[in-house]
Amino acid sequence: MEDVLIEVLEAIKPSEEERNFLMSLMDELKGVVNETASELGVEVRPYFVGSIAKDTYLAGDHDVDLFLAFPLDVPPERLREDGLKLARAVAEKLGNYEVAYAEHPYVRAVYRGISVDLVPCYDVKSWRDVRTAVDRSILHTEWVNRHVNGRNDEIRVLKRFLKGIGVYGSEVYIRGFSGYLAEILVITFGSFTDVLRRADEMIKYRVIDPENWLKKEPSLASSTVKRELDSDRPLIVIDPVDPRRNVSANLSWEKYGIFYLKSAEFIRHPSMEFFFPGKKKRGDYRTELRRRGTHILTLIFEVPGIVDDLLLPQVEKTAKSLEKALGREGFRVLGRNFGRNFIMLEIDRVEREAISIKEGPEFFSERAPDFYSKNKKVWIMGKRLYSEKAVNSSIVDVVDELLRKNRVSIGRSIREEVRASKILIDYVPRDLEGEAWSFLTRKKWSVKD
Amino acid sequence: MEDVLIEVLEAIKPSEEERNFLMSLMDELKGVVNETASELGVEVRPYFVGSIAKDTYLAGDHDVDLFLAFPLDVPPERLREDGLKLARAVAEKLGNYEVAYAEHPYVRAVYRGISVDLVPCYDVKSWRDVRTAVDRSILHTEWVNRHVNGRNDEIRVLKRFLKGIGVYGSEVYIRGFSGYLAEILVITFGSFTDVLRRADEMIKYRVIDPENWLKKEPSLASSTVKRELDSDRPLIVIDPVDPRRNVSANLSWEKYGIFYLKSAEFIRHPSMEFFFPGKKKRGDYRTELRRRGTHILTLIFEVPGIVDDLLLPQVEKTAKSLEKALGREGFRVLGRNFGRNFIMLEIDRVEREAISIKEGPEFFSERAPDFYSKNKKVWIMGKRLYSEKAVNSSIVDVVDELLRKNRVSIGRSIREEVRASKILIDYVPRDLEGEAWSFLTRKKWSVKD
């Protein structure tokens, strides 16, 4: 185990040279911000946040987050306007840049080969001041730096482990562990291996509260716990800097499950493979389809201009609803997959019976005469009347009808796009071939193969 | 209505000539029995039973049942022996004959072109004396003759109606109305049309008790009612001559349902069609298969030497169990049919997926490590582990395996035969083509098409 950890650290710990380079870069950037702010007459404090500021970044992985913090008495519109103006002015001096949009606009520049995000925010001192999602980052950075207590390398090892097993990143299309969550876990439990050893305990207790918010702010913190339990989150980590927030709100059961199983496996059989898995050879989805004797139905649609955080849950909801609707139509769905612009279902067949048998009422019941007169063909089995009707037998026709007749509940922002989907059977476009293969083989969610 | 009934009666009422012929035939037969009995020194009384004896037979439909009734003090073995000896001796004088076997052996002879059954039995005076199934027939004949009160033609019309709509006969492969049941219904309700008008009332009250057994023998009669309700019979007609028996024990819900709907229809729109339906043109089952987009799976087996009353319920049970087992294997069964030597299932497809997905335990549960180590390939969806295994995809292989591994519960007397079945897909032998067509189209149980 020790040997493995030493070898990992050698690979991921930034060199002295790298550290010095970043230090000087940060000094320069700070200078440019202060200079530009006074040129524009804007009152602002620059903060570095993120893994560089916390010294928990992996070697070679150093995007810089530079936050431009405005006093709390600046109105939001002014912050938006002045913030963007200042960020642009700074970026002009650095070189190439573009404006990006989250809750508020920010600027992404590149300076000396490093990506630098210039993000306007409020200069908050406590969770009570937090107004926008980014405001909390300064508090996070401060909290980690105050508590890390020299365990920065343990955090680096944990981050690399999470990356290696494929569960790092809290983005909505990953739903894994955020960097901040990794930092909190090491700070709370002591070391990389301590975190791994707690995988079972954590899922059994469900709640982690490093700053004792449940004592200090019992009503706020317990309502956070209740809310998150109701949403069936695998883990509730009350944010050390904000009792209203679950740091692991985006973590999915699947990603926690992979972490859970891989942790146990690593403790039994430590190896570099967990941190640096070899690139797996990708197979052909058509071969897999033949092996499985199943079929793949793919809907491809245009992506509307909304952020992934809004888009993906709507695609997921649509995929689930389509799966249910197809089940009611007699197609068995063996698996479900989706992405920004597609839904894929693995199905048992592409043609169903051309008739559907309708179960009617008991022949002596009040509803029987109605059923009897409304149907052209009626027969009896046991006590019941039955009839049949002709139905579309091809799944393409069935999906088409389901969409047209609003029998699939489609997320609001993608309704028109999904209804105009291309419907593909046992074939996917080139750029989805890998996706189709990792879906059909279940490599996408694999913990053992 | 009246015109229709007159026309029906013209067709089915025996002519004066036919009646005279049967009278003289019965006289002759009686003479032969008495003469032969005294020759053999056997004490016996001849009784005519059945529709001829009750004068409720249809023109041209006159099989004669001649019962040879022995005193109650004759032991069963002697009755069996002497009964068969006497019946044979009588039959010798009549001409051709053969010995047939039910609970006891009897003799089937042909005399003057008429089939004559010579059936040994006990000369019972009351239900308390009844020892074998046939003994009751003498009591039935007496009861009907005592109560028919000139309504013989009403009974004939009802019998013809039941034949016409396909629900006449209490044999196990028909499960319709027996002649005796038709007689009781007319005697109880007054006339043919009265019986039809009571179709709804009967199924709502369920119990008909013409001889008031529930008052005269409350404990016996109510235990009959309870027993038959527990077996979910559509109708309980307590036998006027035996409180322990439900005359309509063999009547199925399907056959009662047809009677129920056709009665209502006939009352609204009387026509000769109900009594004498035109021969329907039979279609091709292959055309119907194509139209439906379904498949037909047929098991054909050897018939063991047991009577239908024992055989058919076992075949039915086997068919039901096979249907369930196939359902568990992912094949949808749309319909089920069976006969003495075959089981037919209508199915949605003949090939299923070549893999089956196994749902495992939650990844953090006690059973998880076992599932994880036992399966080569494991993945996570939500909180659960999953795996897959290769399975037979052809339905022929699946059925074969189900039978071989005892996963279908097969009736005891046909176990070996069914396990050695021929398994046919989308094809039936010539003699089952009609059966396959009437099954697939549901004409077999049709009340409207």
JSON list of C-alpha atoms in Angstrom, two decimals, chain B residues 252-448:
[
{"chain": "B", "resi": 252, "resn": "SER", "atom": "CA", "xyz": [-67.79, -23.36, -17.21]},
{"chain": "B", "resi": 253, "resn": "TRP", "atom": "CA", "xyz": [-67.96, -19.58, -16.87]},
{"chain": "B", "resi": 254, "resn": "GLU", "atom": "CA", "xyz": [-67.25, -19.27, -20.59]},
{"chain": "B", "resi": 255, "resn": "LYS", "atom": "CA", "xyz": [-70.21, -21.45, -21.58]},
{"chain": "B", "resi": 256, "resn": "TYR", "atom": "CA", "xyz": [-72.50, -19.72, -19.14]},
{"chain": "B", "resi": 257, "resn": "GLY", "atom": "CA", "xyz": [-71.25, -16.39, -20.50]},
{"chain": "B", "resi": 258, "resn": "ILE", "atom": "CA", "xyz": [-72.15, -17.37, -24.06]},
{"chain": "B", "resi": 259, "resn": "PHE", "atom": "CA", "xyz": [-75.59, -18.49, -22.87]},
{"chain": "B", "resi": 260, "resn": "TYR", "atom": "CA", "xyz": [-75.97, -15.21, -20.96]},
{"chain": "B", "resi": 261, "resn": "LEU", "atom": "CA", "xyz": [-75.16, -12.95, -23.90]},
{"chain": "B", "resi": 262, "resn": "LYS", "atom": "CA", "xyz": [-76.96, -15.02, -26.53]},
{"chain": "B", "resi": 263, "resn": "SER", "atom": "CA", "xyz": [-80.09, -15.16, -24.37]},
{"chain": "B", "resi": 264, "resn": "ALA", "atom": "CA", "xyz": [-80.25, -11.40, -24.15]},
{"chain": "B", "resi": 265, "resn": "GLU", "atom": "CA", "xyz": [-79.59, -11.10, -27.86]},
{"chain": "B", "resi": 266, "resn": "PHE", "atom": "CA", "xyz": [-82.24, -13.65, -28.75]},
{"chain": "B", "resi": 267, "resn": "ILE", "atom": "CA", "xyz": [-84.86, -11.92, -26.64]},
{"chain": "B", "resi": 268, "resn": "ARG", "atom": "CA", "xyz": [-84.14, -8.63, -28.42]},
{"chain": "B", "resi": 269, "resn": "HIS", "atom": "CA", "xyz": [-83.82, -10.13, -31.92]},
{"chain": "B", "resi": 270, "resn": "PRO", "atom": "CA", "xyz": [-85.24, -13.66, -32.16]},
{"chain": "B", "resi": 271, "resn": "SER", "atom": "CA", "xyz": [-84.11, -15.65, -35.17]},
{"chain": "B", "resi": 272, "resn": "MET", "atom": "CA", "xyz": [-83.64, -19.21, -36.42]},
{"chain": "B", "resi": 273, "resn": "GLU", "atom": "CA", "xyz": [-79.88, -18.53, -36.58]},
{"chain": "B", "resi": 274, "resn": "PHE", "atom": "CA", "xyz": [-79.57, -19.15, -32.84]},
{"chain": "B", "resi": 275, "resn": "PHE", "atom": "CA", "xyz": [-80.96, -22.68, -33.20]},
{"chain": "B", "resi": 276, "resn": "PHE", "atom": "CA", "xyz": [-79.50, -23.60, -36.56]},
{"chain": "B", "resi": 277, "resn": "PRO", "atom": "CA", "xyz": [-76.43, -21.51, -37.21]},
{"chain": "B", "resi": 278, "resn": "GLY", "atom": "CA", "xyz": [-75.14, -21.73, -40.77]},
{"chain": "B", "resi": 279, "resn": "LYS", "atom": "CA", "xyz": [-71.91, -23.64, -41.11]},
{"chain": "B", "resi": 280, "resn": "LYS", "atom": "CA", "xyz": [-69.19, -21.01, -40.83]},
{"chain": "B", "resi": 281, "resn": "LYS", "atom": "CA", "xyz": [-66.47, -21.00, -43.45]},
{"chain": "B", "resi": 282, "resn": "ARG", "atom": "CA", "xyz": [-63.18, -21.92, -41.88]},
{"chain": "B", "resi": 283, "resn": "GLY", "atom": "CA", "xyz": [-60.16, -19.74, -42.62]},
{"chain": "B", "resi": 284, "resn": "ASP", "atom": "CA", "xyz": [-56.47, -20.52, -42.78]},
{"chain": "B", "resi": 285, "resn": "TYR", "atom": "CA", "xyz": [-54.59, -20.24, -39.49]},
{"chain": "B", "resi": 286, "resn": "ARG", "atom": "CA", "xyz": [-51.44, -19.13, -41.34]},
{"chain": "B", "resi": 287, "resn": "THR", "atom": "CA", "xyz": [-53.25, -16.10, -42.75]},
{"chain": "B", "resi": 288, "resn": "GLU", "atom": "CA", "xyz": [-54.53, -15.28, -39.29]},
{"chain": "B", "resi": 289, "resn": "LEU", "atom": "CA", "xyz": [-51.02, -15.58, -37.83]},
{"chain": "B", "resi": 290, "resn": "ARG", "atom": "CA", "xyz": [-49.71, -13.11, -40.39]},
{"chain": "B", "resi": 291, "resn": "ARG", "atom": "CA", "xyz": [-52.57, -10.72, -39.76]},
{"chain": "B", "resi": 292, "resn": "ARG", "atom": "CA", "xyz": [-51.94, -10.79, -36.01]},
{"chain": "B", "resi": 293, "resn": "GLY", "atom": "CA", "xyz": [-48.15, -10.62, -36.20]},
{"chain": "B", "resi": 294, "resn": "THR", "atom": "CA", "xyz": [-48.00, -13.33, -33.52]},
{"chain": "B", "resi": 295, "resn": "HIS", "atom": "CA", "xyz": [-46.78, -16.90, -33.33]},
{"chain": "B", "resi": 296, "resn": "ILE", "atom": "CA", "xyz": [-48.21, -20.24, -32.33]},
{"chain": "B", "resi": 297, "resn": "LEU", "atom": "CA", "xyz": [-46.36, -22.76, -30.22]},
{"chain": "B", "resi": 298, "resn": "THR", "atom": "CA", "xyz": [-47.84, -26.26, -30.25]},
{"chain": "B", "resi": 299, "resn": "LEU", "atom": "CA", "xyz": [-46.92, -29.23, -28.09]},
{"chain": "B", "resi": 300, "resn": "ILE", "atom": "CA", "xyz": [-48.18, -32.55, -29.41]},
{"chain": "B", "resi": 301, "resn": "PHE", "atom": "CA", "xyz": [-47.98, -35.62, -27.23]},
{"chain": "B", "resi": 302, "resn": "GLU", "atom": "CA", "xyz": [-49.15, -39.21, -27.04]},
{"chain": "B", "resi": 303, "resn": "VAL", "atom": "CA", "xyz": [-52.41, -39.75, -25.14]},
{"chain": "B", "resi": 304, "resn": "PRO", "atom": "CA", "xyz": [-52.20, -42.15, -22.22]},
{"chain": "B", "resi": 305, "resn": "GLY", "atom": "CA", "xyz": [-55.10, -44.60, -21.75]},
{"chain": "B", "resi": 306, "resn": "ILE", "atom": "CA", "xyz": [-57.18, -42.62, -19.29]},
{"chain": "B", "resi": 307, "resn": "VAL", "atom": "CA", "xyz": [-60.66, -41.15, -19.60]},
{"chain": "B", "resi": 308, "resn": "ASP", "atom": "CA", "xyz": [-61.14, -37.54, -20.70]},
{"chain": "B", "resi": 309, "resn": "ASP", "atom": "CA", "xyz": [-62.50, -36.57, -17.28]},
{"chain": "B", "resi": 310, "resn": "LEU", "atom": "CA", "xyz": [-59.08, -37.29, -15.84]},
{"chain": "B", "resi": 311, "resn": "LEU", "atom": "CA", "xyz": [-56.99, -36.37, -18.86]},
{"chain": "B", "resi": 312, "resn": "LEU", "atom": "CA", "xyz": [-58.25, -32.93, -19.83]},
{"chain": "B", "resi": 313, "resn": "PRO", "atom": "CA", "xyz": [-57.92, -31.22, -16.44]},
{"chain": "B", "resi": 314, "resn": "GLN", "atom": "CA", "xyz": [-54.30, -32.40, -16.36]},
{"chain": "B", "resi": 315, "resn": "VAL", "atom": "CA", "xyz": [-53.63, -31.05, -19.83]},
{"chain": "B", "resi": 316, "resn": "GLU", "atom": "CA", "xyz": [-55.23, -27.74, -18.82]},
{"chain": "B", "resi": 317, "resn": "LYS", "atom": "CA", "xyz": [-53.12, -27.50, -15.69]},
{"chain": "B", "resi": 318, "resn": "THR", "atom": "CA", "xyz": [-50.00, -28.24, -17.72]},
{"chain": "B", "resi": 319, "resn": "ALA", "atom": "CA", "xyz": [-50.90, -25.59, -20.31]},
{"chain": "B", "resi": 320, "resn": "LYS", "atom": "CA", "xyz": [-51.39, -22.98, -17.59]},
{"chain": "B", "resi": 321, "resn": "SER", "atom": "CA", "xyz": [-48.10, -23.83, -15.95]},
{"chain": "B", "resi": 322, "resn": "LEU", "atom": "CA", "xyz": [-46.26, -23.68, -19.28]},
{"chain": "B", "resi": 323, "resn": "GLU", "atom": "CA", "xyz": [-47.82, -20.28, -19.94]},
{"chain": "B", "resi": 324, "resn": "LYS", "atom": "CA", "xyz": [-46.58, -18.99, -16.58]},
{"chain": "B", "resi": 325, "resn": "ALA", "atom": "CA", "xyz": [-43.10, -20.42, -17.05]},
{"chain": "B", "resi": 326, "resn": "LEU", "atom": "CA", "xyz": [-42.78, -18.84, -20.50]},
{"chain": "B", "resi": 327, "resn": "GLY", "atom": "CA", "xyz": [-43.93, -15.53, -19.05]},
{"chain": "B", "resi": 328, "resn": "ARG", "atom": "CA", "xyz": [-41.11, -15.69, -16.52]},
{"chain": "B", "resi": 329, "resn": "GLU", "atom": "CA", "xyz": [-38.73, -16.34, -19.42]},
{"chain": "B", "resi": 330, "resn": "GLY", "atom": "CA", "xyz": [-39.80, -13.16, -21.20]},
{"chain": "B", "resi": 331, "resn": "PHE", "atom": "CA", "xyz": [-42.29, -14.53, -23.72]},
{"chain": "B", "resi": 332, "resn": "ARG", "atom": "CA", "xyz": [-45.72, -12.98, -23.62]},
{"chain": "B", "resi": 333, "resn": "VAL", "atom": "CA", "xyz": [-48.54, -15.50, -24.00]},
{"chain": "B", "resi": 334, "resn": "LEU", "atom": "CA", "xyz": [-51.59, -13.95, -25.64]},
{"chain": "B", "resi": 335, "resn": "GLY", "atom": "CA", "xyz": [-53.82, -17.01, -25.59]},
{"chain": "B", "resi": 336, "resn": "ARG", "atom": "CA", "xyz": [-54.01, -20.64, -24.49]},
{"chain": "B", "resi": 337, "resn": "ASN", "atom": "CA", "xyz": [-55.75, -23.64, -25.99]},
{"chain": "B", "resi": 338, "resn": "PHE", "atom": "CA", "xyz": [-55.56, -27.36, -25.39]},
{"chain": "B", "resi": 339, "resn": "GLY", "atom": "CA", "xyz": [-57.11, -30.68, -26.26]},
{"chain": "B", "resi": 340, "resn": "ARG", "atom": "CA", "xyz": [-56.62, -34.35, -25.55]},
{"chain": "B", "resi": 341, "resn": "ASN", "atom": "CA", "xyz": [-53.21, -34.55, -27.22]},
{"chain": "B", "resi": 342, "resn": "PHE", "atom": "CA", "xyz": [-52.06, -30.97, -27.65]},
{"chain": "B", "resi": 343, "resn": "ILE", "atom": "CA", "xyz": [-51.34, -27.62, -26.03]},
{"chain": "B", "resi": 344, "resn": "MET", "atom": "CA", "xyz": [-51.33, -24.47, -28.16]},
{"chain": "B", "resi": 345, "resn": "LEU", "atom": "CA", "xyz": [-50.08, -21.09, -27.01]},
{"chain": "B", "resi": 346, "resn": "GLU", "atom": "CA", "xyz": [-50.23, -17.87, -28.95]},
{"chain": "B", "resi": 347, "resn": "ILE", "atom": "CA", "xyz": [-47.00, -15.99, -28.27]},
{"chain": "B", "resi": 348, "resn": "ASP", "atom": "CA", "xyz": [-45.51, -12.63, -29.09]},
{"chain": "B", "resi": 349, "resn": "ARG", "atom": "CA", "xyz": [-42.25, -13.90, -30.56]},
{"chain": "B", "resi": 350, "resn": "VAL", "atom": "CA", "xyz": [-40.16, -17.01, -31.03]},
{"chain": "B", "resi": 351, "resn": "GLU", "atom": "CA", "xyz": [-36.76, -15.46, -30.29]},
{"chain": "B", "resi": 352, "resn": "ARG", "atom": "CA", "xyz": [-35.91, -13.55, -27.16]},
{"chain": "B", "resi": 353, "resn": "GLU", "atom": "CA", "xyz": [-32.76, -11.68, -26.11]},
{"chain": "B", "resi": 354, "resn": "ALA", "atom": "CA", "xyz": [-29.70, -13.87, -25.72]},
{"chain": "B", "resi": 355, "resn": "ILE", "atom": "CA", "xyz": [-28.94, -12.32, -22.34]},
{"chain": "B", "resi": 356, "resn": "SER", "atom": "CA", "xyz": [-30.92, -11.96, -19.20]},
{"chain": "B", "resi": 357, "resn": "ILE", "atom": "CA", "xyz": [-30.24, -9.13, -16.75]},
{"chain": "B", "resi": 358, "resn": "LYS", "atom": "CA", "xyz": [-30.08, -10.18, -13.11]},
{"chain": "B", "resi": 359, "resn": "GLU", "atom": "CA", "xyz": [-31.09, -7.65, -10.47]},
{"chain": "B", "resi": 360, "resn": "GLY", "atom": "CA", "xyz": [-28.76, -7.96, -7.49]},
{"chain": "B", "resi": 361, "resn": "PRO", "atom": "CA", "xyz": [-28.81, -6.52, -3.98]},
{"chain": "B", "resi": 362, "resn": "GLU", "atom": "CA", "xyz": [-28.09, -2.91, -2.98]},
{"chain": "B", "resi": 363, "resn": "PHE", "atom": "CA", "xyz": [-24.34, -2.31, -3.20]},
{"chain": "B", "resi": 364, "resn": "PHE", "atom": "CA", "xyz": [-24.00, -1.61, 0.53]},
{"chain": "B", "resi": 365, "resn": "SER", "atom": "CA", "xyz": [-26.14, -4.55, 1.69]},
{"chain": "B", "resi": 366, "resn": "GLU", "atom": "CA", "xyz": [-24.89, -7.71, 3.35]},
{"chain": "B", "resi": 367, "resn": "ARG", "atom": "CA", "xyz": [-25.61, -9.79, 0.27]},
{"chain": "B", "resi": 368, "resn": "ALA", "atom": "CA", "xyz": [-23.61, -7.50, -2.02]},
{"chain": "B", "resi": 369, "resn": "PRO", "atom": "CA", "xyz": [-20.12, -9.03, -1.60]},
{"chain": "B", "resi": 370, "resn": "ASP", "atom": "CA", "xyz": [-21.49, -12.45, -2.49]},
{"chain": "B", "resi": 371, "resn": "PHE", "atom": "CA", "xyz": [-23.22, -11.16, -5.63]},
{"chain": "B", "resi": 372, "resn": "TYR", "atom": "CA", "xyz": [-20.11, -9.18, -6.52]},
{"chain": "B", "resi": 373, "resn": "SER", "atom": "CA", "xyz": [-17.75, -12.13, -6.25]},
{"chain": "B", "resi": 374, "resn": "LYS", "atom": "CA", "xyz": [-20.07, -14.68, -7.89]},
{"chain": "B", "resi": 375, "resn": "ASN", "atom": "CA", "xyz": [-20.62, -12.70, -11.08]},
{"chain": "B", "resi": 376, "resn": "LYS", "atom": "CA", "xyz": [-18.00, -12.00, -13.69]},
{"chain": "B", "resi": 377, "resn": "LYS", "atom": "CA", "xyz": [-19.56, -8.75, -14.84]},
{"chain": "B", "resi": 378, "resn": "VAL", "atom": "CA", "xyz": [-21.22, -6.34, -12.41]},
{"chain": "B", "resi": 379, "resn": "TRP", "atom": "CA", "xyz": [-22.57, -2.84, -12.77]},
{"chain": "B", "resi": 380, "resn": "ILE", "atom": "CA", "xyz": [-24.57, -0.34, -10.73]},
{"chain": "B", "resi": 381, "resn": "MET", "atom": "CA", "xyz": [-27.87, 1.35, -11.52]},
{"chain": "B", "resi": 382, "resn": "GLY", "atom": "CA", "xyz": [-29.27, 3.48, -8.72]},
{"chain": "B", "resi": 383, "resn": "LYS", "atom": "CA", "xyz": [-28.47, 1.64, -5.51]},
{"chain": "B", "resi": 384, "resn": "ARG", "atom": "CA", "xyz": [-28.39, -1.84, -6.97]},
{"chain": "B", "resi": 385, "resn": "LEU", "atom": "CA", "xyz": [-25.86, -4.16, -8.43]},
{"chain": "B", "resi": 386, "resn": "TYR", "atom": "CA", "xyz": [-26.73, -5.89, -11.67]},
{"chain": "B", "resi": 387, "resn": "SER", "atom": "CA", "xyz": [-25.27, -8.65, -13.75]},
{"chain": "B", "resi": 388, "resn": "GLU", "atom": "CA", "xyz": [-26.24, -10.60, -16.82]},
{"chain": "B", "resi": 389, "resn": "LYS", "atom": "CA", "xyz": [-26.13, -14.14, -18.05]},
{"chain": "B", "resi": 390, "resn": "ALA", "atom": "CA", "xyz": [-26.39, -15.76, -21.44]},
{"chain": "B", "resi": 391, "resn": "VAL", "atom": "CA", "xyz": [-29.67, -17.58, -22.05]},
{"chain": "B", "resi": 392, "resn": "ASN", "atom": "CA", "xyz": [-31.23, -19.66, -24.80]},
{"chain": "B", "resi": 393, "resn": "SER", "atom": "CA", "xyz": [-32.92, -17.31, -27.17]},
{"chain": "B", "resi": 394, "resn": "SER", "atom": "CA", "xyz": [-35.03, -19.70, -29.25]},
{"chain": "B", "resi": 395, "resn": "ILE", "atom": "CA", "xyz": [-38.38, -20.59, -27.72]},
{"chain": "B", "resi": 396, "resn": "VAL", "atom": "CA", "xyz": [-37.94, -24.23, -28.74]},
{"chain": "B", "resi": 397, "resn": "ASP", "atom": "CA", "xyz": [-34.77, -24.45, -26.64]},
{"chain": "B", "resi": 398, "resn": "VAL", "atom": "CA", "xyz": [-36.46, -22.60, -23.80]},
{"chain": "B", "resi": 399, "resn": "VAL", "atom": "CA", "xyz": [-39.48, -24.95, -23.75]},
{"chain": "B", "resi": 400, "resn": "ASP", "atom": "CA", "xyz": [-37.19, -27.92, -24.02]},
{"chain": "B", "resi": 401, "resn": "GLU", "atom": "CA", "xyz": [-35.18, -26.74, -21.03]},
{"chain": "B", "resi": 402, "resn": "LEU", "atom": "CA", "xyz": [-38.29, -25.91, -18.99]},
{"chain": "B", "resi": 403, "resn": "LEU", "atom": "CA", "xyz": [-39.63, -29.43, -19.53]},
{"chain": "B", "resi": 404, "resn": "ARG", "atom": "CA", "xyz": [-36.29, -31.12, -18.92]},
{"chain": "B", "resi": 405, "resn": "LYS", "atom": "CA", "xyz": [-35.62, -29.20, -15.72]},
{"chain": "B", "resi": 406, "resn": "ASN", "atom": "CA", "xyz": [-39.10, -29.80, -14.31]},
{"chain": "B", "resi": 407, "resn": "ARG", "atom": "CA", "xyz": [-39.93, -26.11, -14.36]},
{"chain": "B", "resi": 408, "resn": "VAL", "atom": "CA", "xyz": [-43.40, -26.79, -15.77]},
{"chain": "B", "resi": 409, "resn": "SER", "atom": "CA", "xyz": [-45.83, -28.51, -13.46]},
{"chain": "B", "resi": 410, "resn": "ILE", "atom": "CA", "xyz": [-47.22, -31.34, -15.56]},
{"chain": "B", "resi": 411, "resn": "GLY", "atom": "CA", "xyz": [-50.25, -33.46, -14.62]},
{"chain": "B", "resi": 412, "resn": "ARG", "atom": "CA", "xyz": [-49.10, -36.76, -13.14]},
{"chain": "B", "resi": 413, "resn": "SER", "atom": "CA", "xyz": [-50.69, -39.09, -15.69]},
{"chain": "B", "resi": 414, "resn": "ILE", "atom": "CA", "xyz": [-49.24, -37.25, -18.68]},
{"chain": "B", "resi": 415, "resn": "ARG", "atom": "CA", "xyz": [-45.79, -36.37, -17.36]},
{"chain": "B", "resi": 416, "resn": "GLU", "atom": "CA", "xyz": [-43.75, -38.69, -19.57]},
{"chain": "B", "resi": 417, "resn": "GLU", "atom": "CA", "xyz": [-45.90, -38.00, -22.62]},
{"chain": "B", "resi": 418, "resn": "VAL", "atom": "CA", "xyz": [-45.65, -34.20, -22.32]},
{"chain": "B", "resi": 419, "resn": "ARG", "atom": "CA", "xyz": [-41.91, -34.30, -21.69]},
{"chain": "B", "resi": 420, "resn": "ALA", "atom": "CA", "xyz": [-41.54, -36.23, -24.94]},
{"chain": "B", "resi": 421, "resn": "SER", "atom": "CA", "xyz": [-43.73, -33.74, -26.85]},
{"chain": "B", "resi": 422, "resn": "LYS", "atom": "CA", "xyz": [-43.09, -32.64, -30.37]},
{"chain": "B", "resi": 423, "resn": "ILE", "atom": "CA", "xyz": [-42.65, -28.85, -30.25]},
{"chain": "B", "resi": 424, "resn": "LEU", "atom": "CA", "xyz": [-43.97, -27.05, -33.33]},
{"chain": "B", "resi": 425, "resn": "ILE", "atom": "CA", "xyz": [-43.65, -23.36, -34.17]},
{"chain": "B", "resi": 426, "resn": "ASP", "atom": "CA", "xyz": [-46.09, -21.57, -36.47]},
{"chain": "B", "resi": 427, "resn": "TYR", "atom": "CA", "xyz": [-47.14, -24.90, -37.92]},
{"chain": "B", "resi": 428, "resn": "VAL", "atom": "CA", "xyz": [-49.70, -27.51, -36.89]},
{"chain": "B", "resi": 429, "resn": "PRO", "atom": "CA", "xyz": [-50.52, -30.93, -38.34]},
{"chain": "B", "resi": 430, "resn": "ARG", "atom": "CA", "xyz": [-53.44, -31.09, -40.75]},
{"chain": "B", "resi": 431, "resn": "ASP", "atom": "CA", "xyz": [-55.94, -32.41, -38.19]},
{"chain": "B", "resi": 432, "resn": "LEU", "atom": "CA", "xyz": [-55.29, -29.43, -35.91]},
{"chain": "B", "resi": 433, "resn": "GLU", "atom": "CA", "xyz": [-55.56, -26.74, -38.57]},
{"chain": "B", "resi": 434, "resn": "GLY", "atom": "CA", "xyz": [-59.20, -26.01, -37.73]},
{"chain": "B", "resi": 435, "resn": "GLU", "atom": "CA", "xyz": [-58.42, -25.95, -34.03]},
{"chain": "B", "resi": 436, "resn": "ALA", "atom": "CA", "xyz": [-55.53, -23.53, -34.59]},
{"chain": "B", "resi": 437, "resn": "TRP", "atom": "CA", "xyz": [-57.72, -21.24, -36.67]},
{"chain": "B", "resi": 438, "resn": "SER", "atom": "CA", "xyz": [-60.65, -21.15, -34.25]},
{"chain": "B", "resi": 439, "resn": "PHE", "atom": "CA", "xyz": [-58.19, -20.57, -31.39]},
{"chain": "B", "resi": 440, "resn": "LEU", "atom": "CA", "xyz": [-56.24, -17.74, -33.03]},
{"chain": "B", "resi": 441, "resn": "THR", "atom": "CA", "xyz": [-59.37, -15.98, -34.24]},
{"chain": "B", "resi": 442, "resn": "ARG", "atom": "CA", "xyz": [-60.97, -16.65, -30.83]},
{"chain": "B", "resi": 443, "resn": "LYS", "atom": "CA", "xyz": [-64.02, -18.01, -32.70]},
{"chain": "B", "resi": 444, "resn": "LYS", "atom": "CA", "xyz": [-63.78, -20.86, -30.22]},
{"chain": "B", "resi": 445, "resn": "TRP", "atom": "CA", "xyz": [-64.96, -18.58, -27.40]},
{"chain": "B", "resi": 446, "resn": "SER", "atom": "CA", "xyz": [-66.59, -15.95, -29.54]},
{"chain": "B", "resi": 447, "resn": "VAL", "atom": "CA", "xyz": [-69.82, -14.23, -28.62]},
{"chain": "B", "resi": 448, "resn": "LYS", "atom": "CA", "xyz": [-69.61, -11.63, -31.36]}
]
